[in-house]
Coordinates of C-alpha atoms and ligand atoms in Angstrom, one line a residue:
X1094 CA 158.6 61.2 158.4
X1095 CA 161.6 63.7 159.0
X1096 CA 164.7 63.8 160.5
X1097 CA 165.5 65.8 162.9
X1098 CA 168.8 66.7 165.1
X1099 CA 168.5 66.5 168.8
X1100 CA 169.9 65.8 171.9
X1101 CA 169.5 62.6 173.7
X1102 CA 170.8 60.8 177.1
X1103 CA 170.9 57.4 177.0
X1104 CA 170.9 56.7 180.6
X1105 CA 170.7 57.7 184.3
X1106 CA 174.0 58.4 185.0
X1107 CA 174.6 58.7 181.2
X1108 CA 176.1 62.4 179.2
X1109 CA 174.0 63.8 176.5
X1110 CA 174.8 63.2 172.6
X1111 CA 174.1 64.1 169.7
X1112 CA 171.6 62.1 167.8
X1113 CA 169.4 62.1 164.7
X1114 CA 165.9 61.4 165.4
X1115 CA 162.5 61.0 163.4
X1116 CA 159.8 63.5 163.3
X1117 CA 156.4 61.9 162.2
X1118 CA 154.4 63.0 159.0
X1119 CA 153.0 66.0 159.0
X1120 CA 149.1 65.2 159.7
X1121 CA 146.4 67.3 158.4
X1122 CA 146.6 69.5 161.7
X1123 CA 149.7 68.9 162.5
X1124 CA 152.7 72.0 162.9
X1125 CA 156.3 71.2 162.2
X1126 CA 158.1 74.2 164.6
X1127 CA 162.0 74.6 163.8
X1128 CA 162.8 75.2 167.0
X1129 CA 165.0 78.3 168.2
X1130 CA 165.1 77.8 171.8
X1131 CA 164.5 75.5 174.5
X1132 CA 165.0 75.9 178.2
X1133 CA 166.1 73.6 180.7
X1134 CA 164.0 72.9 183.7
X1135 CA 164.3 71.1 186.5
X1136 CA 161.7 68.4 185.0
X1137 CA 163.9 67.5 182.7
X1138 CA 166.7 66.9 185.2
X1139 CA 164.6 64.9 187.7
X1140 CA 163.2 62.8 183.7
X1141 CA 166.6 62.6 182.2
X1142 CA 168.5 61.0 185.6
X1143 CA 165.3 58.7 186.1
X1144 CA 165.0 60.1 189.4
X1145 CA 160.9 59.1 189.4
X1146 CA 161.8 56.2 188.1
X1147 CA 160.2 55.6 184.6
X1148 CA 162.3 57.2 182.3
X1149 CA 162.2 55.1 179.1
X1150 CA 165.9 55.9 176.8
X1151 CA 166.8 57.9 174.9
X1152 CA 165.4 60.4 176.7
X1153 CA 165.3 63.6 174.8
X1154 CA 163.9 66.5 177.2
X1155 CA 163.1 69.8 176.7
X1156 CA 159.4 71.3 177.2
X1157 CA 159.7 74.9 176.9
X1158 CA 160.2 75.4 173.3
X1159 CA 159.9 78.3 171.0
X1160 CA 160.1 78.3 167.6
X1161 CA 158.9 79.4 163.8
X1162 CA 156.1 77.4 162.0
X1163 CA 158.0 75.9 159.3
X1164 CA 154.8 73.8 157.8
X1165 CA 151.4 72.9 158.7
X1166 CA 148.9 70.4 157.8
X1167 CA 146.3 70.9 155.2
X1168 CA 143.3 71.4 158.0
X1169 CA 145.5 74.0 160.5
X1170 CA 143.4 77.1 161.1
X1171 CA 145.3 78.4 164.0
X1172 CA 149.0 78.8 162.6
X1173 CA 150.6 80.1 160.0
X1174 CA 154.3 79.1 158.2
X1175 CA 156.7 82.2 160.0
X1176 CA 154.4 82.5 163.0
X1177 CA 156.3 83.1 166.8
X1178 CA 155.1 79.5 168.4
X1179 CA 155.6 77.8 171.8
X1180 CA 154.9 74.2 173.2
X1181 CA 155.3 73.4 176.8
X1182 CA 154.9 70.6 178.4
X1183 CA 151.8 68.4 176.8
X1184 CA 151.2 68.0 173.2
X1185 CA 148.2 65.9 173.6
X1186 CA 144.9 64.8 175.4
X1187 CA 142.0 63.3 175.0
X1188 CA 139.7 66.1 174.3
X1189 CA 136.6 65.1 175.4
X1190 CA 136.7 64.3 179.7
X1191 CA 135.5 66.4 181.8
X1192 CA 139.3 68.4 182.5
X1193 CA 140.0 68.7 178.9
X1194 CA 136.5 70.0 178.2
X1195 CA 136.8 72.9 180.9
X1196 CA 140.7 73.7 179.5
X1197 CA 142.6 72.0 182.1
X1198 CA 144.5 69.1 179.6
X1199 CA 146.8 68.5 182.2
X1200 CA 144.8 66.9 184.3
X1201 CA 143.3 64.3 181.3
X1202 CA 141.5 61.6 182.8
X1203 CA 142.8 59.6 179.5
X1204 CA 146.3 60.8 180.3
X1205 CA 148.1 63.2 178.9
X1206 CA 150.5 63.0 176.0
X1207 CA 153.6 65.0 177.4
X1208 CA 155.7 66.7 175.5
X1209 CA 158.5 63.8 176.2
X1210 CA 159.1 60.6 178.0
X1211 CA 155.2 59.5 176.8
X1212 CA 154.5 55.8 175.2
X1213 CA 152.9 56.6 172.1
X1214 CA 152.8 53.1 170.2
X1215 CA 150.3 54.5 167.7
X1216 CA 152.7 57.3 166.1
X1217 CA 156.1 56.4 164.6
X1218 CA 158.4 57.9 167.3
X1219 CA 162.0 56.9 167.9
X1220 CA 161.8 53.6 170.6
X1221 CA 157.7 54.6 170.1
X1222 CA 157.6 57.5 173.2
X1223 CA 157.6 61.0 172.7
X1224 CA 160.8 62.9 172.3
X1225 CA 161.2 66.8 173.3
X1226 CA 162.4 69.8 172.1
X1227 CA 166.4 70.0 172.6
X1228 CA 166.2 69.2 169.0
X1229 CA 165.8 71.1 165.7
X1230 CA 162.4 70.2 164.9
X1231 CA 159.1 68.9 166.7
X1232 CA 155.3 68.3 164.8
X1233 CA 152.9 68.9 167.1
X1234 CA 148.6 69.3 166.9
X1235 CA 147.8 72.9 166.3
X1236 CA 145.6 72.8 169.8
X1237 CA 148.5 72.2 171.9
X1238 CA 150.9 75.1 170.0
X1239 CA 150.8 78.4 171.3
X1240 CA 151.2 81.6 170.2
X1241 CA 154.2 84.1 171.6
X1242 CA 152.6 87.2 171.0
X1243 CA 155.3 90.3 169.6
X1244 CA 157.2 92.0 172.0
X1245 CA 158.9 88.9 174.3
X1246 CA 162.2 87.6 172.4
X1247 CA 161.6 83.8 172.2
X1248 CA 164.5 83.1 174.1
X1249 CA 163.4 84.8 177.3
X1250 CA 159.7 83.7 175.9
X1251 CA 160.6 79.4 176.1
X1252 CA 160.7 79.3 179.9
X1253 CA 157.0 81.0 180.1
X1254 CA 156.2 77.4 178.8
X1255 CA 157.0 75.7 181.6
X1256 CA 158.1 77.6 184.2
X1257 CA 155.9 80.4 183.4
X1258 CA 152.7 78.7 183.4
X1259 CA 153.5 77.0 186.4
X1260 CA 153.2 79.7 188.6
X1261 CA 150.5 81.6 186.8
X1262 CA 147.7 79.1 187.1
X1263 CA 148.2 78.6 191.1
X1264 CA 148.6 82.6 191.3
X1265 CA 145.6 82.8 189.4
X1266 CA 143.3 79.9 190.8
X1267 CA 144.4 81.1 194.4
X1268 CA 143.4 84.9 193.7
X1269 CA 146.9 86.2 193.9
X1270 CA 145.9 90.4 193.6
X1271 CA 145.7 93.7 195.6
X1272 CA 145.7 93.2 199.4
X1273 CA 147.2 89.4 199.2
X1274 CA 150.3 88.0 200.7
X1275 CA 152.2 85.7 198.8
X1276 CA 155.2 84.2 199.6
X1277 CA 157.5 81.9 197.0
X1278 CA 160.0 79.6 198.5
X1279 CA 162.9 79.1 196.0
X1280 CA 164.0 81.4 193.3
X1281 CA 164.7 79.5 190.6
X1282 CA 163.8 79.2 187.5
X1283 CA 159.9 78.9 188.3
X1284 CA 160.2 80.8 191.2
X1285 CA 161.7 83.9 189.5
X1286 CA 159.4 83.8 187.3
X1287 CA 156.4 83.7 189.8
X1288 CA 157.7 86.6 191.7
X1289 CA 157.8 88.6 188.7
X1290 CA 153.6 87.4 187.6
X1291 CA 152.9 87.8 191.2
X1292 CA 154.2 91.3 191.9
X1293 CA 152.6 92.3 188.3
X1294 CA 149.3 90.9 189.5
X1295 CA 149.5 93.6 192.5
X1296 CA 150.3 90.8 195.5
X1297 CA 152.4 92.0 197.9
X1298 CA 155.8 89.4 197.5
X1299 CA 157.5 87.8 199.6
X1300 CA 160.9 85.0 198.7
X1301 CA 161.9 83.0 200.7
X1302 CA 165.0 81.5 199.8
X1303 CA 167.7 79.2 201.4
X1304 CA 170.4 83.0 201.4
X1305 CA 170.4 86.1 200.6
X1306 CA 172.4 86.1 197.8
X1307 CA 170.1 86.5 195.2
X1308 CA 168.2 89.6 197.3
X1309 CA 168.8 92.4 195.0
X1310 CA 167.8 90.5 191.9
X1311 CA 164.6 89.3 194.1
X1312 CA 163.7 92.7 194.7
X1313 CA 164.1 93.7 190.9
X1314 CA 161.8 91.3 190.1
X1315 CA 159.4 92.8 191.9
X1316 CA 159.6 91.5 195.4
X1317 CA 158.5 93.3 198.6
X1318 CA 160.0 91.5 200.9
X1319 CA 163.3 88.9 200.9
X1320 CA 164.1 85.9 203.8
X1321 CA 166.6 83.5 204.2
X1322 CA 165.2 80.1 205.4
X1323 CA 168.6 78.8 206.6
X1324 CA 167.8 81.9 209.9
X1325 CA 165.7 80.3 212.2
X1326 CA 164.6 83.9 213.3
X1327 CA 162.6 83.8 209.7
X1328 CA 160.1 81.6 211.1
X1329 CA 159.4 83.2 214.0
X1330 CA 159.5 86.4 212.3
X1331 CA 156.8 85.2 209.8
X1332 CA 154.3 82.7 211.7
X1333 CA 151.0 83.5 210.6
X1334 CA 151.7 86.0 207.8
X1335 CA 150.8 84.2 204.3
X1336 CA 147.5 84.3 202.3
X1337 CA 149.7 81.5 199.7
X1338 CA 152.6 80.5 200.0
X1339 CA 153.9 78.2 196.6
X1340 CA 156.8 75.7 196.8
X1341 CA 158.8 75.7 194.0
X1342 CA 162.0 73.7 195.7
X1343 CA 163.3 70.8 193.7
X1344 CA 164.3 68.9 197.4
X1345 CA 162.8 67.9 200.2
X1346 CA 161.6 70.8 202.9
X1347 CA 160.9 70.7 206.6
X1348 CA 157.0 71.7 205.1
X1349 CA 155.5 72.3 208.9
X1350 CA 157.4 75.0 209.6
X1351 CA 156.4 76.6 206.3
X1352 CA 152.6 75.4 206.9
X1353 CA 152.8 77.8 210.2
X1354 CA 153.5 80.8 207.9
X1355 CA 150.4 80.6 207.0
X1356 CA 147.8 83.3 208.4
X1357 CA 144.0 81.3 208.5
X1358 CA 142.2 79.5 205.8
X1359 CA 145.7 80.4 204.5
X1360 CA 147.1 77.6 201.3
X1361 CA 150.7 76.1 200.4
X1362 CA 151.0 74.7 197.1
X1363 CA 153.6 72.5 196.5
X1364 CA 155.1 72.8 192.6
X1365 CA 158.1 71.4 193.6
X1366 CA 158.6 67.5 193.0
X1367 CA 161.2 66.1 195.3
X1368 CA 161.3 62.3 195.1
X1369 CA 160.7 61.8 198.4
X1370 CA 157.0 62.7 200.4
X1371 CA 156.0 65.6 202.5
X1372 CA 156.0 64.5 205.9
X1373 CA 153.7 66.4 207.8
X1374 CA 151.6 66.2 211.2
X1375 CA 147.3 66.7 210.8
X1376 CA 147.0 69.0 213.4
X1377 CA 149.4 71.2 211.4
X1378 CA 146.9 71.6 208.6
X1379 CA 143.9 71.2 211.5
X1380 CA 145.2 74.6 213.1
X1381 CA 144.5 78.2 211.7
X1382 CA 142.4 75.7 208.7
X1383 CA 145.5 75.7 206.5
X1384 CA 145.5 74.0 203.4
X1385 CA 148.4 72.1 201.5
X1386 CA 147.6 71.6 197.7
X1387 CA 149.4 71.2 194.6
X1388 CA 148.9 72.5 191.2
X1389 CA 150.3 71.1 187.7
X1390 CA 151.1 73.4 184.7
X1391 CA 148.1 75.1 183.6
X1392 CA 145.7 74.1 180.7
X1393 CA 145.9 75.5 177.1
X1394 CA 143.5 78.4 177.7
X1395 CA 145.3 79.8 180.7
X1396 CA 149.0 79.4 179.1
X1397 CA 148.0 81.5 176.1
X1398 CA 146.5 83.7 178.6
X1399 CA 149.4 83.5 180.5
X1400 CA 151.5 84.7 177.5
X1401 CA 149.4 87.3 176.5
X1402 CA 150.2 88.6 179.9
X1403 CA 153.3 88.5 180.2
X1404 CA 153.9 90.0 176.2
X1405 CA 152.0 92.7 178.3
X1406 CA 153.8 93.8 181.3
X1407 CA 157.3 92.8 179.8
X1408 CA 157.8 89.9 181.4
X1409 CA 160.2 87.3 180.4
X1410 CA 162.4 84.9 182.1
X1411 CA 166.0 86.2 183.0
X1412 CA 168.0 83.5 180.8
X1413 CA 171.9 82.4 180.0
X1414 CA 172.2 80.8 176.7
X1415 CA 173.8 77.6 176.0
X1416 CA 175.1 75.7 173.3
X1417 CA 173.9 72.3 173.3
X1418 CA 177.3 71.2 174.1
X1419 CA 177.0 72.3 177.5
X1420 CA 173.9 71.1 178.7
X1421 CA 175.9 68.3 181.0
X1422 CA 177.5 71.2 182.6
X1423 CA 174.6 73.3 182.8
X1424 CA 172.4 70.3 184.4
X1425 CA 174.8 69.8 187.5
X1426 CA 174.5 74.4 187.7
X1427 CA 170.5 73.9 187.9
X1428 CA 171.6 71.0 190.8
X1429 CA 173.8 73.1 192.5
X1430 CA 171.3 76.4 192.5
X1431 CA 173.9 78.2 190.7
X1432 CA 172.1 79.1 187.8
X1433 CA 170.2 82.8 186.9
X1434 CA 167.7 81.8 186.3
X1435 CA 167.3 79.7 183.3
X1436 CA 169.3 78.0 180.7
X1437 CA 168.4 78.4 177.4
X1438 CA 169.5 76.2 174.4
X1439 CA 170.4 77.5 171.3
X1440 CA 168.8 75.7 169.6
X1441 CA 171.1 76.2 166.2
X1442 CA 173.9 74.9 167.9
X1443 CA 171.9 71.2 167.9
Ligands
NAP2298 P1 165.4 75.2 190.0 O1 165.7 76.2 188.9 O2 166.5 74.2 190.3 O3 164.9 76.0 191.3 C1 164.7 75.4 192.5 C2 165.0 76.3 193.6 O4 164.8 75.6 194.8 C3 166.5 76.7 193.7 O5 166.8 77.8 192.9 C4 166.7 77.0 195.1 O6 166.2 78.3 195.4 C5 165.7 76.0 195.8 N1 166.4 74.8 196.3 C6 167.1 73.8 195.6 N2 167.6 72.9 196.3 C7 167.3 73.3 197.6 C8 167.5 72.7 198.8 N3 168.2 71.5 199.0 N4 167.0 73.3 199.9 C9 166.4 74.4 199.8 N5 166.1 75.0 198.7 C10 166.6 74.5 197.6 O7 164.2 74.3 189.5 P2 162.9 74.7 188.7 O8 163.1 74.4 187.3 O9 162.4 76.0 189.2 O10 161.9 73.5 189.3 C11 161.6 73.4 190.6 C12 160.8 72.1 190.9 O11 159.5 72.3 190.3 C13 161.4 70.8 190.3 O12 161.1 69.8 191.3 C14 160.5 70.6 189.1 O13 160.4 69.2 188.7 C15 159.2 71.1 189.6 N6 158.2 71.5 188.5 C16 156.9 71.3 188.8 C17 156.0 71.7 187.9 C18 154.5 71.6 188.2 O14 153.7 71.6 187.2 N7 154.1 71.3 189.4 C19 156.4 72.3 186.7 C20 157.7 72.5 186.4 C21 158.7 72.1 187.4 P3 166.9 79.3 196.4 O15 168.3 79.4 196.0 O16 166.2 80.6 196.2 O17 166.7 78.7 197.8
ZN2299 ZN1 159.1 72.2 183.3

């Protein structure tokens, strides 16, 4: 076992603090990453103030991490000590059910081992759940470590973890391309992201947004086309006009009026997760033969993929650095949508 530094909350309403915390033994194909940068998303917010309920403390978020292989086990193939690594949001799966087998890990029919806030009584964690990355060190199996190819900086690189692979697997699994109209509500820090994948994979964009304030930076991105939600002329304006459209708000949303954007046989994804449910009529989804779906992360596969990608048509995630000191302040930013468009810890200020 190692110790590690990190940064832990040890309660809903509770401020973050320094702690020391305990890395298990390096198993024969396990990676020990020093980590040099972990984002903040909005996961960790909704984990870290229990607002799904089952947060088990201390709660140490944080699952877009890049890093340098510091060690690896005696049977690691697929890294190398001074290799460019990421981890996102599961370090573990079964292996063997059907999902795992076709790539998909996240949707383990064992359940997934996530990246923090897991019970894993078998392995020597800290309170015996998994902890994350705003710390100086994680060990995780080779399979679920990724490699960040040259050419993205690993601090615009971390988000791709999460936020990244968030939006390319729906993009992806929905045929987002030439001579598709996609729309994504929220510009975040997934949503930025996905406008940039989206416009790269040749879909024409659309964001909707709550303002317009973040228009120019939209249409850098890559965006075609920008909309506040808060004008009721948007929806009017747009009925009908969507091949996708992909949620990424962190709150609750009037979804019917974005199901009727739709054009027909037309999908909305929701990525979003707002503690409370959609609320929406069946005739809504009956009409034009919409569909409302959801997607999770992607699978291993598809976030190397995904990387590789990105590595090559320059896309990163628009980031401010923070000290680890300031993630408090940085949380109630993400809350308030005043944030562009990710934080990113340094992770040598743990
Ligand atoms: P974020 O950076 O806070 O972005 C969310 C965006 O939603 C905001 O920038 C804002 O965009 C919009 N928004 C926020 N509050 C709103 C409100 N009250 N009304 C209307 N719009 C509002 O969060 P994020 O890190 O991108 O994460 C977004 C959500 O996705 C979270 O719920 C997170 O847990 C979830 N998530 C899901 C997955 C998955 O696999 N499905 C993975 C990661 C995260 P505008 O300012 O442009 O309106
Ligand atoms: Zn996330």
């Amino acid at each position: 076992m190692s110790n590690a530094a990190a940064y832990a909350v040890s309660a809903p309403d509770g401020r973050f603090e320094k702690v020391t915390i305990e890395r298990r033994e390096l198993g024969p194909h396990d990676v020990l990453i020093d980590v040099k940068y972990a984002g903040i998303c909005h996961s960790d917010i909704h984990t870290a103030r229990n607002e799904w309920r089952g947060t088990t403390y201390p709660c140490v978020p944080g699952h877009e991490i890049a890093g340098l292989v510091a060690a690896v086990g005696s049977e690691v193939t697929r890294h190398q000590v001074g290799d460019r690594v990421g981890v996102g949001c599961m370090v573990g799966s079964c292996g063997h059910c059907e999902p795992c087998l076709a790539g998909e890990q996240q949707y383990c029919l064992n359940g997934v081992v996530w990246t923090y806030n897991t019970a894993v009584p078998e392995e020597q964690q800290a309170g015996g759940h998994t902890l994350g990355g705003y710390s100086t060190q994680v060990v995780v199996t080779e399979s679920f470590v990724l490699s960040i190819p040259e050419g993205i900086g690993l601090d615009v690189a971390a988000p791709l973890l999460c936020a990244g692979i968030t939006l390319f697997s729906p993009l992806r699994h929905w045929n987002a391309g030439p001579g598709k109209q996609v729309a994504i509500i929220g510009m975040g820090g997934l949503g930025h992201v996905g406008v940039k994948i989206a416009a790269a994979m040749g879909a024409e964009v659309t964001v909707l947004s709550h303002s317009l304030s973040k228009e120019e930076d939209g249409r850098k991105f890559g965006a075609h086309h920008y909309y506040a939600t808060k004008d009721r002329d948007t929806f009017k304006k747009l009925r009908g006009s969507f091949d996708l459209i992909i949620n990424t708000v962190s709150a609750e949303l009037p979804i019917e009026q974005y199901l009727r954007l739709l054009k027909l046989d037309g999908s909305l994804v929701a990525l979003g997760l707002p503690e409370t449910p959609y609320s929406i009529n069946a005739s809504t989804l009956a009409g034009f033969r919409r569909s409302l779906s959801g997607s999770m992360i992607g699978g291993i596969p598809q976030t190397q993929e995904m990387l590789d990608f990105c590595a090559a048509h320059g896309i990163g995630a628009e980031i401010e650095v923070i000290s680890a000191d300031q993630i408090d302040a940085a949380y109630d930013r993400v809350v308030a949508s005043d944030v562009r468009y990710r934080f990113v810890i340094d992770a040598s200020t743990i």
